[in-house]
Coordinates of C-alpha atoms and ligand atoms in Angstrom, one line a residue:
Chain A
M162 CA -28.1 -20.0 10.6
S163 CA -28.2 -20.0 6.8
G164 CA -31.5 -18.2 6.6
N165 CA -30.1 -15.4 8.7
A166 CA -26.8 -15.5 6.8
K167 CA -28.6 -15.3 3.5
E168 CA -30.5 -12.2 4.6
Q169 CA -27.4 -10.5 5.9
I170 CA -25.5 -11.2 2.7
L171 CA -28.4 -10.0 0.6
D172 CA -28.6 -6.8 2.6
F173 CA -24.9 -6.2 2.1
V174 CA -25.1 -6.7 -1.7
R175 CA -28.2 -4.6 -2.0
A176 CA -26.7 -1.8 -0.1
R177 CA -23.8 -1.7 -2.5
Y178 CA -25.9 -2.0 -5.6
P179 CA -29.3 -0.4 -4.7
Q180 CA -30.3 -0.3 -8.4
A181 CA -30.1 -4.0 -8.9
E182 CA -32.9 -6.4 -8.1
I183 CA -31.3 -9.3 -6.3
D184 CA -32.8 -12.4 -4.7
E185 CA -31.1 -15.3 -2.9
T186 CA -30.7 -17.3 -6.1
Q187 CA -29.6 -14.5 -8.3
D188 CA -26.2 -15.1 -9.9
I189 CA -24.5 -11.8 -9.0
F190 CA -21.8 -12.3 -11.5
A191 CA -24.3 -12.6 -14.3
L192 CA -25.4 -9.0 -13.4
G193 CA -21.9 -7.9 -14.4
F194 CA -21.1 -5.6 -11.6
V195 CA -18.8 -7.7 -9.5
N196 CA -15.2 -6.3 -9.8
S197 CA -12.2 -7.3 -7.7
L198 CA -12.9 -4.4 -5.3
F199 CA -16.4 -5.7 -4.6
A200 CA -15.1 -9.3 -4.4
M201 CA -12.6 -8.2 -1.7
E202 CA -15.3 -6.4 0.2
L203 CA -17.6 -9.4 0.0
V204 CA -14.9 -11.7 1.4
M205 CA -14.1 -9.2 4.2
F206 CA -17.8 -8.8 5.0
I207 CA -18.4 -12.6 5.2
E208 CA -15.3 -13.2 7.3
K209 CA -16.1 -10.3 9.8
T210 CA -19.8 -10.9 10.0
F211 CA -19.8 -14.6 10.5
E212 CA -16.4 -14.9 12.2
V213 CA -15.0 -17.3 9.7
T214 CA -11.8 -17.5 7.7
I215 CA -12.2 -18.4 4.1
P216 CA -9.3 -20.6 3.0
N217 CA -7.8 -20.2 -0.4
D218 CA -9.3 -23.4 -1.7
E219 CA -12.8 -22.1 -0.9
L220 CA -12.2 -18.8 -2.8
K221 CA -13.9 -20.2 -5.9
I222 CA -16.3 -18.3 -8.1
D223 CA -19.1 -20.9 -7.5
N224 CA -19.1 -20.2 -3.8
F225 CA -19.8 -16.5 -4.4
R226 CA -22.4 -16.7 -7.1
S227 CA -25.5 -16.1 -5.0
A228 CA -26.6 -15.4 -1.5
N229 CA -27.6 -19.1 -1.3
T230 CA -24.1 -20.4 -2.2
M231 CA -22.4 -17.8 0.1
A232 CA -24.7 -18.9 3.0
E233 CA -23.8 -22.5 2.3
L234 CA -20.1 -21.6 2.4
V235 CA -20.7 -19.8 5.8
D236 CA -22.4 -23.0 7.1
R237 CA -19.5 -25.2 6.0
L238 CA -16.9 -22.9 7.6
S239 CA -18.7 -22.3 10.9
P240 CA -17.9 -24.5 13.8
A241 CA -20.5 -27.2 14.2
R242 CA -23.4 -26.2 16.5
V243 CA -24.7 -28.5 19.1
Chain B
M164 CA 28.5 -10.5 7.2
T165 CA 27.7 -9.2 10.7
T166 CA 24.8 -6.8 10.5
L167 CA 23.9 -3.9 12.7
A168 CA 20.9 -5.9 13.9
E169 CA 23.3 -8.4 15.4
T170 CA 25.8 -5.9 16.7
A171 CA 23.2 -3.5 18.1
P172 CA 20.7 -5.8 19.9
G173 CA 19.8 -2.9 22.2
A174 CA 19.0 -0.5 19.4
L175 CA 15.8 1.6 19.7
Q176 CA 12.8 -0.5 18.8
V177 CA 10.1 1.2 16.9
T178 CA 6.8 0.2 18.4
D179 CA 4.6 3.4 18.1
R180 CA 4.6 6.9 16.8
K181 CA 6.8 8.3 19.6
S182 CA 9.6 5.8 19.0
A183 CA 9.2 6.1 15.2
R184 CA 9.6 9.9 15.6
A185 CA 12.7 9.5 17.6
F186 CA 14.2 7.0 15.1
V187 CA 13.3 9.3 12.1
D188 CA 14.7 12.4 13.8
T189 CA 17.9 10.7 14.6
H190 CA 18.6 8.4 11.6
I191 CA 16.6 9.9 8.7
V192 CA 15.8 13.6 8.8
P193 CA 19.5 14.7 8.9
Y194 CA 20.4 12.6 5.9
A195 CA 17.2 12.7 3.7
D196 CA 18.5 15.4 1.4
A197 CA 21.7 13.5 0.9
Y198 CA 19.9 10.3 0.0
D199 CA 17.9 12.3 -2.5
R200 CA 21.0 13.7 -4.1
Q201 CA 22.8 10.3 -4.1
G202 CA 19.8 8.5 -5.5
R203 CA 19.8 5.8 -2.9
V204 CA 19.2 4.8 0.7
P205 CA 22.4 3.5 2.2
E206 CA 22.7 0.0 3.4
E207 CA 23.5 1.3 6.9
L208 CA 20.0 2.7 7.2
L209 CA 18.4 -0.4 5.9
E210 CA 20.3 -2.3 8.6
R211 CA 19.2 0.2 11.3
M212 CA 15.6 -0.3 10.2
T213 CA 16.1 -4.0 10.6
A214 CA 17.6 -3.5 14.1
A215 CA 14.6 -1.3 15.0
G216 CA 12.1 -3.9 13.8
L217 CA 10.6 -1.4 11.3
W218 CA 10.1 -3.5 8.2
A219 CA 6.9 -5.4 8.9
P220 CA 6.0 -5.0 12.6
F221 CA 2.3 -5.7 11.8
L222 CA 3.0 -9.4 11.2
P223 CA 1.5 -11.7 13.9
R224 CA 3.6 -12.5 16.9
E225 CA 3.5 -16.2 16.2
T226 CA 5.4 -15.6 13.0
G227 CA 8.0 -13.5 14.9
G228 CA 6.3 -10.2 14.1
G229 CA 5.3 -7.5 16.5
G230 CA 1.5 -7.8 16.1
M231 CA 1.2 -4.1 15.5
D232 CA -2.2 -2.8 14.7
L233 CA -2.7 -1.0 11.5
V234 CA -3.6 2.4 13.0
T235 CA -0.2 2.3 14.7
L236 CA 1.5 1.1 11.6
G237 CA 0.0 4.1 9.8
E238 CA 1.4 6.4 12.4
V239 CA 4.8 4.9 12.0
H240 CA 4.7 5.2 8.2
E241 CA 3.5 8.8 8.6
E242 CA 6.6 9.5 10.7
V243 CA 8.9 7.9 8.2
G244 CA 7.2 9.8 5.4
R245 CA 7.8 13.0 7.3
G246 CA 11.5 12.2 7.3
C247 CA 11.9 10.8 3.8
S248 CA 9.4 9.6 1.2
S249 CA 12.0 7.4 -0.5
V250 CA 12.5 5.4 2.7
R251 CA 8.7 5.3 3.3
S252 CA 8.3 4.0 -0.2
L253 CA 10.7 1.1 0.5
L254 CA 8.6 0.3 3.6
T255 CA 5.4 0.5 1.6
V256 CA 6.3 -2.1 -1.0
H257 CA 7.9 -4.3 1.6
T258 CA 4.7 -4.0 3.7
M259 CA 2.5 -4.9 0.7
V260 CA 4.4 -8.1 -0.1
S261 CA 4.8 -9.2 3.5
W262 CA 1.1 -8.7 4.1
A263 CA 0.2 -10.6 0.8
V264 CA 2.3 -13.6 1.8
Q265 CA 0.9 -13.7 5.3
R266 CA -2.7 -13.2 4.0
W267 CA -2.7 -15.4 1.0
G268 CA 0.3 -17.7 1.3
S269 CA 0.1 -21.5 1.8
P270 CA 1.6 -22.7 5.1
A271 CA 4.8 -23.6 3.3
Q272 CA 5.1 -20.2 1.6
R273 CA 4.5 -18.5 4.9
E274 CA 7.1 -20.6 6.7
Q275 CA 9.6 -19.9 3.9
W276 CA 9.1 -16.2 3.6
V277 CA 7.2 -14.5 6.5
P278 CA 9.8 -14.6 9.3
A279 CA 12.5 -13.4 7.0
L280 CA 10.3 -10.6 5.6
G281 CA 9.4 -9.7 9.2
R282 CA 13.0 -9.4 10.3
G283 CA 14.0 -7.6 7.1
D284 CA 16.5 -10.3 6.2
V285 CA 14.6 -10.5 2.9
L286 CA 13.5 -7.2 1.3
A287 CA 10.6 -7.3 -1.1
A288 CA 9.3 -5.3 -4.1
F289 CA 5.9 -5.2 -5.8
C290 CA 5.9 -5.7 -9.5
L291 CA 2.7 -4.7 -11.3
S292 CA 3.4 -1.8 -13.7
E293 CA 4.9 -2.3 -17.1
P294 CA 6.2 -0.1 -20.0
G295 CA 2.7 -0.5 -21.6
A296 CA 0.4 -0.7 -18.5
G297 CA 0.0 1.2 -15.3
S298 CA -3.4 2.4 -14.3
D299 CA -5.1 -0.4 -16.2
A300 CA -3.7 -3.6 -14.5
S301 CA -5.8 -5.7 -16.9
G302 CA -3.5 -4.5 -19.7
I303 CA -0.4 -6.2 -18.4
A304 CA 1.5 -8.4 -20.9
T305 CA 3.9 -10.3 -18.6
N306 CA 2.7 -13.9 -18.7
V307 CA 3.3 -17.3 -17.2
V308 CA 2.7 -20.7 -18.8
E309 CA 2.4 -23.9 -16.9
K310 CA 5.3 -26.3 -17.6
N311 CA 6.4 -29.5 -16.0
G312 CA 4.2 -28.9 -13.0
G313 CA 5.7 -25.4 -12.5
W314 CA 5.6 -22.1 -14.3
V315 CA 7.7 -20.2 -16.9
L316 CA 7.6 -16.4 -16.6
N317 CA 8.3 -13.8 -19.3
G318 CA 7.8 -10.1 -19.4
V319 CA 9.1 -6.7 -18.3
K320 CA 8.1 -4.7 -15.2
K321 CA 8.9 -1.0 -14.9
W322 CA 9.1 1.7 -12.1
I323 CA 9.6 -1.0 -9.4
T324 CA 10.4 0.7 -6.1
N325 CA 13.4 -1.0 -4.4
G326 CA 13.8 -3.1 -7.5
Q327 CA 17.5 -2.3 -7.4
R328 CA 17.9 -3.8 -3.9
A329 CA 15.0 -6.2 -3.2
D330 CA 15.6 -9.9 -2.8
L331 CA 12.1 -11.0 -3.5
F332 CA 9.7 -9.8 -6.2
L333 CA 5.9 -10.3 -6.1
V334 CA 5.1 -10.3 -9.8
F335 CA 1.7 -10.1 -11.3
A336 CA 1.4 -12.0 -14.6
R337 CA -1.2 -13.2 -17.0
T338 CA -2.1 -16.9 -16.6
A339 CA -4.2 -18.9 -19.1
T340 CA -7.4 -17.8 -17.3
S341 CA -6.7 -14.6 -15.2
I342 CA -4.0 -12.7 -13.5
G343 CA -1.9 -14.4 -10.8
A344 CA 0.6 -13.3 -8.3
F345 CA 4.0 -15.0 -8.3
L346 CA 6.9 -15.0 -5.8
V347 CA 10.1 -14.7 -7.7
P348 CA 13.5 -14.6 -5.9
R349 CA 15.8 -12.0 -7.4
D350 CA 18.5 -14.6 -8.0
S351 CA 16.3 -16.8 -10.2
P352 CA 18.1 -17.4 -13.6
G353 CA 16.6 -15.1 -16.3
V354 CA 15.9 -12.2 -13.9
E355 CA 17.6 -9.0 -15.0
V356 CA 17.5 -5.7 -13.0
T357 CA 18.2 -2.3 -14.7
P358 CA 18.3 0.7 -12.4
I359 CA 16.2 3.7 -13.3
E360 CA 18.0 6.9 -12.2
D361 CA 17.1 10.5 -11.9
M362 CA 13.4 10.3 -11.1
L363 CA 11.5 13.5 -10.4
G364 CA 10.7 12.4 -6.8
T365 CA 11.3 9.7 -4.3
R366 CA 14.7 9.7 -6.0
A367 CA 16.4 7.5 -3.4
S368 CA 13.8 4.7 -3.7
M369 CA 16.1 2.6 -5.9
I370 CA 13.6 2.2 -8.7
A371 CA 14.3 -0.4 -11.4
E372 CA 13.1 -2.0 -14.6
I373 CA 13.0 -5.8 -14.2
S374 CA 12.9 -8.2 -17.0
F375 CA 12.0 -11.9 -16.7
R376 CA 13.2 -14.1 -19.5
D377 CA 12.1 -17.7 -19.4
V378 CA 12.3 -17.7 -15.6
A379 CA 11.5 -21.2 -14.4
L380 CA 9.4 -21.2 -11.2
G381 CA 8.2 -24.1 -9.0
P382 CA 4.5 -24.8 -8.4
D383 CA 4.8 -23.1 -5.1
A384 CA 5.5 -19.7 -6.8
L385 CA 1.8 -18.9 -7.2
L386 CA 0.6 -16.9 -4.3
G387 CA -3.0 -17.2 -3.3
P388 CA -6.0 -18.5 -5.2
S389 CA -6.2 -18.6 -8.9
G390 CA -9.3 -17.9 -10.9
F391 CA -11.8 -15.1 -10.1
T392 CA -10.4 -14.3 -6.7
A393 CA -6.9 -13.8 -8.0
G394 CA -7.8 -10.2 -8.5
M395 CA -8.3 -10.0 -4.7
V396 CA -4.7 -10.6 -4.1
L397 CA -4.0 -7.5 -6.1
T398 CA -6.9 -5.5 -4.6
G399 CA -6.0 -6.3 -1.1
T400 CA -2.3 -5.7 -1.6
L401 CA -2.9 -2.3 -3.3
D402 CA -5.3 -1.3 -0.5
L403 CA -2.5 -1.6 2.0
G404 CA 0.0 0.1 -0.2
R405 CA -2.5 2.9 -0.7
Y406 CA -3.0 3.2 3.0
S407 CA 0.8 3.5 3.5
V408 CA 1.1 6.1 0.7
A409 CA -1.8 8.1 2.4
T410 CA 0.1 8.1 5.7
G411 CA 3.3 9.1 3.9
S412 CA 1.4 12.0 2.3
V413 CA 0.3 13.1 5.8
G414 CA 4.0 13.0 6.7
I415 CA 4.8 15.3 3.8
I416 CA 2.2 17.8 4.9
Q417 CA 3.5 17.7 8.4
A418 CA 7.1 18.1 7.2
A419 CA 6.1 21.1 5.0
L420 CA 4.3 22.6 8.0
E421 CA 7.2 22.2 10.3
A422 CA 9.7 23.6 7.8
C423 CA 7.4 26.6 7.1
A424 CA 6.6 27.3 10.7
A425 CA 10.3 27.5 11.5
Y426 CA 11.2 29.5 8.4
A427 CA 8.3 32.0 8.8
S428 CA 9.4 32.6 12.4
R429 CA 12.9 33.7 11.4
R430 CA 12.7 35.3 8.0
T431 CA 11.8 39.0 7.8
V432 CA 10.5 40.8 4.8
G433 CA 10.3 44.6 4.9
G434 CA 10.7 44.5 8.7
S435 CA 8.0 42.0 9.4
L436 CA 8.4 38.3 10.2
L437 CA 6.8 36.2 7.5
K438 CA 4.6 34.6 10.1
D439 CA 3.0 38.0 10.8
L440 CA 1.9 38.5 7.1
P441 CA -1.7 37.6 6.6
L442 CA -1.2 35.8 3.2
I443 CA 1.5 33.6 4.8
Q444 CA -0.8 33.0 7.8
A445 CA -3.4 31.8 5.4
K446 CA -1.0 29.2 3.9
L447 CA 0.1 28.0 7.4
S448 CA -3.5 27.7 8.6
D449 CA -4.5 25.6 5.6
M450 CA -1.5 23.3 6.2
V451 CA -2.4 22.9 9.9
T452 CA -6.0 22.1 9.0
D453 CA -5.3 19.7 6.2
A454 CA -2.7 17.9 8.2
R455 CA -5.3 17.2 10.9
A456 CA -8.0 16.3 8.4
A457 CA -5.8 14.0 6.4
R458 CA -4.5 12.3 9.6
L459 CA -8.1 11.7 10.8
L460 CA -9.1 10.2 7.4
V461 CA -6.1 7.9 7.5
A462 CA -6.8 6.9 11.1
E463 CA -10.3 6.0 10.2
A464 CA -9.2 3.8 7.3
G465 CA -6.8 2.1 9.7
R466 CA -9.4 1.6 12.4
L467 CA -11.7 -0.1 9.8
K468 CA -8.8 -2.3 8.7
D469 CA -8.2 -3.4 12.3
A470 CA -11.9 -4.1 12.7
G471 CA -11.9 -6.2 9.5
E472 CA -14.6 -3.9 8.0
A473 CA -15.1 -4.1 4.3
S474 CA -15.6 -0.3 4.2
T475 CA -11.9 0.2 4.9
I476 CA -11.2 -0.2 1.1
M477 CA -13.3 2.9 0.2
A478 CA -12.1 4.8 3.3
T479 CA -8.6 4.2 2.2
W480 CA -9.3 5.5 -1.4
V481 CA -10.8 8.7 0.2
A482 CA -7.9 9.1 2.6
K483 CA -5.3 8.7 -0.1
Y484 CA -7.0 11.0 -2.5
F485 CA -7.4 13.7 0.2
A486 CA -3.9 13.3 1.7
S487 CA -2.0 13.1 -1.6
T488 CA -3.6 16.1 -3.2
A489 CA -3.2 18.1 0.0
A490 CA 0.4 17.1 0.2
A491 CA 1.1 18.3 -3.4
R492 CA -0.7 21.6 -2.7
H493 CA 1.1 22.3 0.6
A494 CA 4.5 21.2 -0.6
S495 CA 4.1 23.7 -3.4
E496 CA 3.1 26.4 -1.0
A497 CA 6.0 25.4 1.2
V498 CA 8.4 26.2 -1.6
Q499 CA 6.5 29.5 -2.1
I500 CA 6.9 30.5 1.5
H501 CA 10.7 29.8 1.3
G502 CA 11.1 31.9 -1.9
A503 CA 14.4 31.3 -3.6
N504 CA 15.6 29.3 -0.6
G505 CA 12.8 26.9 -1.4
C506 CA 14.3 26.2 -4.8
G507 CA 17.8 25.4 -3.4
H508 CA 19.5 22.6 -1.4
D509 CA 19.6 24.3 2.0
Y510 CA 16.0 23.5 2.9
P511 CA 14.0 20.3 2.5
V512 CA 11.0 21.8 0.8
A513 CA 12.2 21.3 -2.8
R514 CA 12.4 17.6 -2.1
L515 CA 9.0 17.6 -0.5
Y516 CA 7.6 19.3 -3.5
R517 CA 9.0 16.7 -5.9
D518 CA 8.1 13.8 -3.7
A519 CA 4.5 15.0 -3.2
K520 CA 3.9 15.0 -7.0
V521 CA 4.7 11.3 -7.0
M522 CA 2.0 10.6 -4.3
E523 CA -0.6 11.8 -6.8
I524 CA 0.5 9.1 -9.3
I525 CA 1.3 6.0 -7.4
E526 CA -1.1 3.4 -5.8
G527 CA -4.0 4.8 -7.9
S528 CA -3.5 8.1 -9.6
N529 CA -5.7 11.1 -8.8
E530 CA -7.8 10.4 -11.8
I531 CA -8.3 6.7 -10.9
Q532 CA -9.1 7.7 -7.3
R533 CA -11.8 10.1 -8.4
I534 CA -13.3 7.6 -10.8
T535 CA -13.4 5.0 -8.1
I536 CA -14.8 7.3 -5.4
A537 CA -17.4 8.7 -7.8
S538 CA -18.5 5.1 -8.8
Q539 CA -19.4 4.5 -5.1
A540 CA -21.1 7.9 -4.5
E541 CA -24.5 6.4 -4.1
R542 CA -23.3 4.6 -1.0
E543 CA -22.8 7.9 0.7
I544 CA -26.5 8.7 0.6
I545 CA -27.6 8.6 4.2
Ligands
FAD4 C1 8.2 6.9 -8.2 C2 7.3 5.8 -8.7 C3 7.4 4.6 -8.0 C4 6.6 3.5 -8.5 N1 6.7 2.3 -7.9 C5 6.0 1.2 -8.4 C6 6.2 -0.1 -7.9 O1 6.9 -0.3 -6.9 N2 5.5 -1.1 -8.5 C7 4.7 -0.9 -9.5 O2 4.1 -1.9 -10.0 N3 4.5 0.3 -10.1 C8 5.2 1.4 -9.6 N4 5.0 2.6 -10.1 C9 4.1 2.8 -11.3 C10 2.8 3.4 -10.9 O3 2.0 2.5 -10.2 C11 2.1 3.9 -12.2 O4 2.9 5.0 -12.6 C12 0.7 4.3 -12.0 O5 -0.1 3.2 -11.7 C13 0.1 5.0 -13.2 O6 0.4 4.3 -14.3 P1 1.1 4.9 -15.6 O7 2.3 5.7 -15.1 O8 1.4 3.8 -16.6 O9 0.1 6.0 -16.2 P2 -1.1 5.6 -17.3 O10 -1.9 4.5 -16.8 O11 -0.5 5.6 -18.6 O12 -1.9 7.0 -17.1 C14 -1.5 8.2 -17.7 C15 -2.4 9.3 -17.1 O13 -3.8 9.0 -17.5 C16 -4.6 9.0 -16.4 N5 -5.7 8.0 -16.6 C17 -5.6 6.7 -16.7 N6 -6.8 6.1 -16.9 C18 -7.7 7.2 -16.9 C19 -9.1 7.3 -17.1 N7 -9.8 6.2 -17.2 N8 -9.7 8.5 -17.1 C20 -8.9 9.6 -16.9 N9 -7.6 9.6 -16.8 C21 -7.0 8.4 -16.8 C22 -3.7 8.6 -15.3 O14 -4.2 9.0 -14.0 C23 -2.4 9.4 -15.6 O15 -2.6 10.7 -15.2 C24 5.7 3.7 -9.6 C25 5.7 5.0 -10.2 C26 6.4 6.0 -9.7 C27 6.3 7.3 -10.4

């Protein structure tokens, strides 16, 4: 799941910022282009794509720093797989 | 007090464009010019809107709402905007706050406010702009400090739609680390409301300046997350407001078109009906075309909202930019088609003209829209 999630998240971020070089560990905030519009889009994208609802207490900057941390967040919020 | 909502349980329910159109034609269109002159929307109409379930029909059914999808909500707001931009403005800010509480509120906040907002028992206003900060939200000076486990709010908000009448204010204020959104009941000690009269447009939208002097708030006043995502409360709320203003702008184009089509079919100049003159036909054809184009852009933004697609935010910017500028253009041409009659009180087009100008300023001015749309231009490369 997270490998796939990571790729989808990276694709989304790269599509928005084609000029930036981004890998799964890259701190996207350090690149300086994250504004509240993009943050909102990111949250909507994650909720829609992975069918999760991100509760207020998970809306922390550390959860959104990189594709890795976002994929971990998705894993935590997804119903357990059997 | 017994309200119309209680005395008229069988009142027309607004559930779609058709019922909204019937409500607007009966209860708003005949009186919109009078509201404009009086500078307020009468309490009787507010109660009729409550009885019709108009305030926040998009709220989920489990909270007592109507579960209306956002495409339909957009159609309803367009119809209200066709009738009166002041009334639509009241709906817009109430919609924004209701959505924000539903989307970002804690279970306790939702329980406290959402059903009452949905019914319209509590009316809400959105307080971001200040005497010194409008387009640049990061420049706001209103601030809160944490005290005794709660908050103390100080500052002044200006141009607040329905500030004169609203019961609940959603106030954006500077915290120690970012900007937060706070729910402030109107009757909190230290809140002072000063009406702003004689605006250019949306004159009946009961605009006010609101000052907050050492207003003590509980810990539960903070809405949504704090920290970096606090900006999202603002972004998301403005997005819905922008959507509503875009729909209202389509309503203005439609109202201009309907007024002009009727007038041009009656008025003769030099023996010809206005509608037979090629230069007038050009204006009418542009109104018809832009009304359709704007409506489609709005519907697309609404469809993306209903699907939870992130691209709705950009689609809404584009729709609002197109619809508001088209509304201003066509409301101006509508006055032109009416000649001197367009400058007087006997026709609605002077009001449409003044209201349309406001649409180019609120919820992201034209300039800010163009800056934002241009900054995303590379996304459009296909
Ligand atoms: C009828 C009405 C109702 C309103 N209701 C509300 C409400 O309910 N709640 C609320 O919070 N606010 C409300 N407002 C305020 C509204 O949101 C602001 O007027 C709007 O955000 C613009 O801010 P400003 O008026 O301070 O203009 P400014 O920010 O001072 O801008 C002045 C001009 O400069 C332009 N400009 C700004 N930045 C740039 C730039 N970078 N490049 C080029 N041009 C730029 C603007 O587009 C504008 O034309 C209302 C306003 C009106 C007129």
